[in-house]
Amino acid sequence: MISDVADSDSGPGPAETRGGIDLGLLVLRVVLGVTMGAHGLQHLFGAFGGPGVGGFTRVLGSLGYTSQTTLLSWITGISEVLGGALVLVGLFTPIGAAALLGVCANIVFVKFGGGFFQKDGQGFEFELLLGAASLTVLLAGSGRLALDANTPWRKRPLSFGLIGLLLAAAASVVVIVLCR
């Protein structure tokens, strides 16, 4: 007889394990979505003491981007806000997570020469962590506690996640080649 209650010797049962995974993915999605969304609002509108589009355009210039920096500022901010919102609620999660991963990959690439640890605006440890969280959500999916509940990408997250990974990588390469 199969039971949802685990024996003390056999480890957690399927329902308990799945519930923990779904709850963990929810926590990860909420923290990632809110963090990236708020960061995007800083870039677009100057919210939370951020630079706004004009200031972010100057920041991108100081990071070595030489062309289309205003357009890149808008694309980055919109990707962070919309990607963060989609990841937060678990709707079209592969698209949202891929957008966030693409942004993080570009930042890590640009800051790589400044070393790992954050110091005086250099270092990429924070962006690497956000990128890893984005990649985790991209490959693992949104979990059952999401609006994506009955979608093909929730039922087969790895397949759709790999497609999203390819799209994020391609977008990152395009931005680096065209704007640096």
PDB file of C-alpha atoms in Angstrom:
ATOM      1  CA  MET A   1       0.000   0.000   0.000  1.00  0.00           C
ATOM      2  CA  ILE A   2       1.415   3.406  -1.023  1.00  0.00           C
ATOM      3  CA  SER A   3       1.072   6.140   1.553  1.00  0.00           C
ATOM      4  CA  ASP A   4       1.837   9.874   1.652  1.00  0.00           C
ATOM      5  CA  VAL A   5       3.124   9.385   5.192  1.00  0.00           C
ATOM      6  CA  ALA A   6       6.802   8.543   5.279  1.00  0.00           C
ATOM      7  CA  ASP A   7       8.281   5.770   7.429  1.00  0.00           C
ATOM      8  CA  SER A   8      10.932   6.984   9.805  1.00  0.00           C
ATOM      9  CA  ASP A   9      13.498   4.730   8.099  1.00  0.00           C
ATOM     10  CA  SER A  10      12.635   5.339   4.455  1.00  0.00           C
ATOM     11  CA  GLY A  11      12.920   9.149   4.269  1.00  0.00           C
ATOM     12  CA  PRO A  12      10.290  11.599   3.063  1.00  0.00           C
ATOM     13  CA  GLY A  13       7.407  10.397   0.928  1.00  0.00           C
ATOM     14  CA  PRO A  14       6.618  11.749  -2.544  1.00  0.00           C
ATOM     15  CA  ALA A  15       3.993  14.256  -1.394  1.00  0.00           C
ATOM     16  CA  GLU A  16       6.220  15.652   1.360  1.00  0.00           C
ATOM     17  CA  THR A  17       9.214  15.931  -0.979  1.00  0.00           C
ATOM     18  CA  ARG A  18       7.184  17.561  -3.764  1.00  0.00           C
ATOM     19  CA  GLY A  19       5.575  19.993  -1.331  1.00  0.00           C
ATOM     20  CA  GLY A  20       8.980  21.072  -0.061  1.00  0.00           C
ATOM     21  CA  ILE A  21      10.259  21.588  -3.597  1.00  0.00           C
ATOM     22  CA  ASP A  22       7.188  23.617  -4.568  1.00  0.00           C
ATOM     23  CA  LEU A  23       7.457  25.777  -1.450  1.00  0.00           C
ATOM     24  CA  GLY A  24      11.186  26.290  -2.027  1.00  0.00           C
ATOM     25  CA  LEU A  25      10.574  27.313  -5.637  1.00  0.00           C
ATOM     26  CA  LEU A  26       7.892  29.747  -4.481  1.00  0.00           C
ATOM     27  CA  VAL A  27      10.301  31.387  -2.012  1.00  0.00           C
ATOM     28  CA  LEU A  28      13.012  31.570  -4.684  1.00  0.00           C
ATOM     29  CA  ARG A  29      10.602  33.025  -7.253  1.00  0.00           C
ATOM     30  CA  VAL A  30       9.273  35.670  -4.848  1.00  0.00           C
ATOM     31  CA  VAL A  31      12.722  36.844  -3.729  1.00  0.00           C
ATOM     32  CA  LEU A  32      14.139  36.805  -7.269  1.00  0.00           C
ATOM     33  CA  GLY A  33      11.087  38.478  -8.817  1.00  0.00           C
ATOM     34  CA  VAL A  34      10.876  41.241  -6.216  1.00  0.00           C
ATOM     35  CA  THR A  35      14.638  41.891  -6.260  1.00  0.00           C
ATOM     36  CA  MET A  36      14.930  42.076 -10.052  1.00  0.00           C
ATOM     37  CA  GLY A  37      11.643  43.945 -10.458  1.00  0.00           C
ATOM     38  CA  ALA A  38      12.696  46.595  -7.937  1.00  0.00           C
ATOM     39  CA  HIS A  39      16.060  46.880  -9.652  1.00  0.00           C
ATOM     40  CA  GLY A  40      14.283  47.436 -12.967  1.00  0.00           C
ATOM     41  CA  LEU A  41      12.101  50.157 -11.422  1.00  0.00           C
ATOM     42  CA  GLN A  42      15.304  51.873 -10.289  1.00  0.00           C
ATOM     43  CA  HIS A  43      16.636  51.775 -13.845  1.00  0.00           C
ATOM     44  CA  LEU A  44      13.447  52.903 -15.549  1.00  0.00           C
ATOM     45  CA  PHE A  45      11.896  55.426 -13.191  1.00  0.00           C
ATOM     46  CA  GLY A  46      14.486  56.240 -10.541  1.00  0.00           C
ATOM     47  CA  ALA A  47      12.392  54.440  -7.920  1.00  0.00           C
ATOM     48  CA  PHE A  48      14.006  53.485  -4.601  1.00  0.00           C
ATOM     49  CA  GLY A  49      16.804  56.015  -5.140  1.00  0.00           C
ATOM     50  CA  GLY A  50      17.787  54.570  -8.526  1.00  0.00           C
ATOM     51  CA  PRO A  51      19.317  56.471 -11.396  1.00  0.00           C
ATOM     52  CA  GLY A  52      16.401  56.393 -13.867  1.00  0.00           C
ATOM     53  CA  VAL A  53      16.975  55.832 -17.574  1.00  0.00           C
ATOM     54  CA  GLY A  54      19.319  58.806 -17.994  1.00  0.00           C
ATOM     55  CA  GLY A  55      21.490  57.857 -15.063  1.00  0.00           C
ATOM     56  CA  PHE A  56      21.479  54.189 -15.999  1.00  0.00           C
ATOM     57  CA  THR A  57      22.544  55.132 -19.527  1.00  0.00           C
ATOM     58  CA  ARG A  58      25.603  56.825 -18.011  1.00  0.00           C
ATOM     59  CA  VAL A  59      26.280  53.774 -15.826  1.00  0.00           C
ATOM     60  CA  LEU A  60      26.220  51.531 -18.897  1.00  0.00           C
ATOM     61  CA  GLY A  61      28.680  53.872 -20.594  1.00  0.00           C
ATOM     62  CA  SER A  62      31.009  53.634 -17.606  1.00  0.00           C
ATOM     63  CA  LEU A  63      30.798  49.831 -17.826  1.00  0.00           C
ATOM     64  CA  GLY A  64      32.104  49.893 -21.382  1.00  0.00           C
ATOM     65  CA  TYR A  65      28.921  49.903 -23.464  1.00  0.00           C
ATOM     66  CA  THR A  66      29.541  52.311 -26.322  1.00  0.00           C
ATOM     67  CA  SER A  67      26.482  52.255 -28.574  1.00  0.00           C
ATOM     68  CA  GLN A  68      22.731  52.234 -28.151  1.00  0.00           C
ATOM     69  CA  THR A  69      23.054  52.779 -24.393  1.00  0.00           C
ATOM     70  CA  THR A  70      19.696  54.537 -24.043  1.00  0.00           C
ATOM     71  CA  LEU A  71      17.928  51.711 -25.871  1.00  0.00           C
ATOM     72  CA  LEU A  72      19.857  49.179 -23.802  1.00  0.00           C
ATOM     73  CA  SER A  73      18.795  51.010 -20.618  1.00  0.00           C
ATOM     74  CA  TRP A  74      15.149  50.668 -21.586  1.00  0.00           C
ATOM     75  CA  ILE A  75      15.510  47.030 -22.642  1.00  0.00           C
ATOM     76  CA  THR A  76      17.327  46.146 -19.424  1.00  0.00           C
ATOM     77  CA  GLY A  77      14.817  47.905 -17.181  1.00  0.00           C
ATOM     78  CA  ILE A  78      11.818  46.425 -18.980  1.00  0.00           C
ATOM     79  CA  SER A  79      13.402  42.959 -18.895  1.00  0.00           C
ATOM     80  CA  GLU A  80      13.967  43.280 -15.155  1.00  0.00           C
ATOM     81  CA  VAL A  81      10.465  44.574 -14.378  1.00  0.00           C
ATOM     82  CA  LEU A  82       8.507  42.236 -16.665  1.00  0.00           C
ATOM     83  CA  GLY A  83      10.787  39.241 -16.098  1.00  0.00           C
ATOM     84  CA  GLY A  84      10.628  39.826 -12.348  1.00  0.00           C
ATOM     85  CA  ALA A  85       6.827  40.088 -12.408  1.00  0.00           C
ATOM     86  CA  LEU A  86       6.443  36.917 -14.495  1.00  0.00           C
ATOM     87  CA  VAL A  87       8.788  34.958 -12.231  1.00  0.00           C
ATOM     88  CA  LEU A  88       7.119  36.347  -9.106  1.00  0.00           C
ATOM     89  CA  VAL A  89       3.648  35.069 -10.017  1.00  0.00           C
ATOM     90  CA  GLY A  90       4.870  32.032 -11.952  1.00  0.00           C
ATOM     91  CA  LEU A  91       3.327  32.998 -15.291  1.00  0.00           C
ATOM     92  CA  PHE A  92       5.231  32.278 -18.521  1.00  0.00           C
ATOM     93  CA  THR A  93       8.084  31.440 -16.170  1.00  0.00           C
ATOM     94  CA  PRO A  94      10.583  30.298 -18.841  1.00  0.00           C
ATOM     95  CA  ILE A  95      10.303  33.667 -20.600  1.00  0.00           C
ATOM     96  CA  GLY A  96      10.625  35.688 -17.398  1.00  0.00           C
ATOM     97  CA  ALA A  97      13.524  33.642 -16.035  1.00  0.00           C
ATOM     98  CA  ALA A  98      15.328  33.753 -19.403  1.00  0.00           C
ATOM     99  CA  ALA A  99      15.002  37.562 -19.480  1.00  0.00           C
ATOM    100  CA  LEU A 100      16.472  37.834 -15.979  1.00  0.00           C
ATOM    101  CA  LEU A 101      19.248  35.376 -16.804  1.00  0.00           C
ATOM    102  CA  GLY A 102      20.182  37.352 -19.930  1.00  0.00           C
ATOM    103  CA  VAL A 103      20.475  40.580 -17.923  1.00  0.00           C
ATOM    104  CA  CYS A 104      22.558  38.888 -15.216  1.00  0.00           C
ATOM    105  CA  ALA A 105      24.847  37.203 -17.740  1.00  0.00           C
ATOM    106  CA  ASN A 106      25.652  40.552 -19.343  1.00  0.00           C
ATOM    107  CA  ILE A 107      26.412  42.169 -16.003  1.00  0.00           C
ATOM    108  CA  VAL A 108      28.654  39.293 -14.923  1.00  0.00           C
ATOM    109  CA  PHE A 109      30.487  39.495 -18.262  1.00  0.00           C
ATOM    110  CA  VAL A 110      31.025  43.235 -17.938  1.00  0.00           C
ATOM    111  CA  LYS A 111      32.095  43.122 -14.280  1.00  0.00           C
ATOM    112  CA  PHE A 112      34.226  39.981 -14.564  1.00  0.00           C
ATOM    113  CA  GLY A 113      37.503  41.887 -14.760  1.00  0.00           C
ATOM    114  CA  GLY A 114      36.721  43.687 -11.495  1.00  0.00           C
ATOM    115  CA  GLY A 115      37.068  40.508  -9.459  1.00  0.00           C
ATOM    116  CA  PHE A 116      34.545  38.357  -7.671  1.00  0.00           C
ATOM    117  CA  PHE A 117      33.783  40.394  -4.537  1.00  0.00           C
ATOM    118  CA  GLN A 118      31.750  43.618  -4.519  1.00  0.00           C
ATOM    119  CA  LYS A 119      33.938  46.626  -3.783  1.00  0.00           C
ATOM    120  CA  ASP A 120      33.489  50.166  -5.088  1.00  0.00           C
ATOM    121  CA  GLY A 121      30.991  49.093  -7.751  1.00  0.00           C
ATOM    122  CA  GLN A 122      33.266  46.326  -8.988  1.00  0.00           C
ATOM    123  CA  GLY A 123      32.820  42.601  -8.554  1.00  0.00           C
ATOM    124  CA  PHE A 124      30.090  40.325  -9.772  1.00  0.00           C
ATOM    125  CA  GLU A 125      29.185  38.113  -6.812  1.00  0.00           C
ATOM    126  CA  PHE A 126      25.654  39.550  -6.402  1.00  0.00           C
ATOM    127  CA  GLU A 127      24.835  39.359 -10.102  1.00  0.00           C
ATOM    128  CA  LEU A 128      26.205  35.811 -10.279  1.00  0.00           C
ATOM    129  CA  LEU A 129      23.898  34.788  -7.437  1.00  0.00           C
ATOM    130  CA  LEU A 130      20.894  36.398  -9.161  1.00  0.00           C
ATOM    131  CA  GLY A 131      21.889  34.694 -12.416  1.00  0.00           C
ATOM    132  CA  ALA A 132      22.154  31.325 -10.669  1.00  0.00           C
ATOM    133  CA  ALA A 133      18.714  31.849  -9.112  1.00  0.00           C
ATOM    134  CA  SER A 134      17.322  32.758 -12.546  1.00  0.00           C
ATOM    135  CA  LEU A 135      18.901  29.665 -14.087  1.00  0.00           C
ATOM    136  CA  THR A 136      17.507  27.496 -11.294  1.00  0.00           C
ATOM    137  CA  VAL A 137      13.966  28.768 -11.871  1.00  0.00           C
ATOM    138  CA  LEU A 138      14.454  28.456 -15.627  1.00  0.00           C
ATOM    139  CA  LEU A 139      15.511  24.792 -15.441  1.00  0.00           C
ATOM    140  CA  ALA A 140      13.346  23.656 -12.494  1.00  0.00           C
ATOM    141  CA  GLY A 141      10.204  25.526 -13.513  1.00  0.00           C
ATOM    142  CA  SER A 142       7.783  27.470 -11.385  1.00  0.00           C
ATOM    143  CA  GLY A 143       6.512  24.587  -9.274  1.00  0.00           C
ATOM    144  CA  ARG A 144       2.878  23.876  -8.523  1.00  0.00           C
ATOM    145  CA  LEU A 145       2.326  27.071  -6.521  1.00  0.00           C
ATOM    146  CA  ALA A 146       2.185  29.262  -9.620  1.00  0.00           C
ATOM    147  CA  LEU A 147      -0.151  30.516 -12.326  1.00  0.00           C
ATOM    148  CA  ASP A 148       1.625  28.205 -14.789  1.00  0.00           C
ATOM    149  CA  ALA A 149      -0.096  25.216 -13.148  1.00  0.00           C
ATOM    150  CA  ASN A 150      -1.500  23.481 -16.255  1.00  0.00           C
ATOM    151  CA  THR A 151       0.941  24.519 -18.952  1.00  0.00           C
ATOM    152  CA  PRO A 152       3.328  22.378 -20.996  1.00  0.00           C
ATOM    153  CA  TRP A 153       6.355  24.262 -19.621  1.00  0.00           C
ATOM    154  CA  ARG A 154       5.300  23.529 -16.018  1.00  0.00           C
ATOM    155  CA  LYS A 155       4.908  19.853 -16.835  1.00  0.00           C
ATOM    156  CA  ARG A 156       8.234  19.665 -18.733  1.00  0.00           C
ATOM    157  CA  PRO A 157      10.352  22.458 -17.242  1.00  0.00           C
ATOM    158  CA  LEU A 158      13.743  21.145 -18.312  1.00  0.00           C
ATOM    159  CA  SER A 159      12.877  21.029 -22.021  1.00  0.00           C
ATOM    160  CA  PHE A 160      11.466  24.542 -22.016  1.00  0.00           C
ATOM    161  CA  GLY A 161      14.232  25.690 -19.680  1.00  0.00           C
ATOM    162  CA  LEU A 162      16.918  24.601 -22.121  1.00  0.00           C
ATOM    163  CA  ILE A 163      15.178  26.545 -24.882  1.00  0.00           C
ATOM    164  CA  GLY A 164      15.054  29.582 -22.570  1.00  0.00           C
ATOM    165  CA  LEU A 165      18.737  29.119 -21.765  1.00  0.00           C
ATOM    166  CA  LEU A 166      19.595  29.199 -25.471  1.00  0.00           C
ATOM    167  CA  LEU A 167      17.498  32.354 -25.952  1.00  0.00           C
ATOM    168  CA  ALA A 168      19.121  34.074 -22.957  1.00  0.00           C
ATOM    169  CA  ALA A 169      22.596  33.165 -24.211  1.00  0.00           C
ATOM    170  CA  ALA A 170      21.810  34.389 -27.726  1.00  0.00           C
ATOM    171  CA  ALA A 171      20.373  37.678 -26.438  1.00  0.00           C
ATOM    172  CA  SER A 172      23.407  38.212 -24.205  1.00  0.00           C
ATOM    173  CA  VAL A 173      25.807  37.639 -27.089  1.00  0.00           C
ATOM    174  CA  VAL A 174      23.855  40.014 -29.332  1.00  0.00           C
ATOM    175  CA  VAL A 175      23.937  42.758 -26.684  1.00  0.00           C
ATOM    176  CA  ILE A 176      27.656  42.294 -26.049  1.00  0.00           C
ATOM    177  CA  VAL A 177      28.520  42.281 -29.752  1.00  0.00           C
ATOM    178  CA  LEU A 178      26.292  45.196 -30.777  1.00  0.00           C
ATOM    179  CA  CYS A 179      26.658  47.477 -27.752  1.00  0.00           C
ATOM    180  CA  ARG A 180      30.258  47.083 -26.571  1.00  0.00           C
TER     181      ARG A 180
END
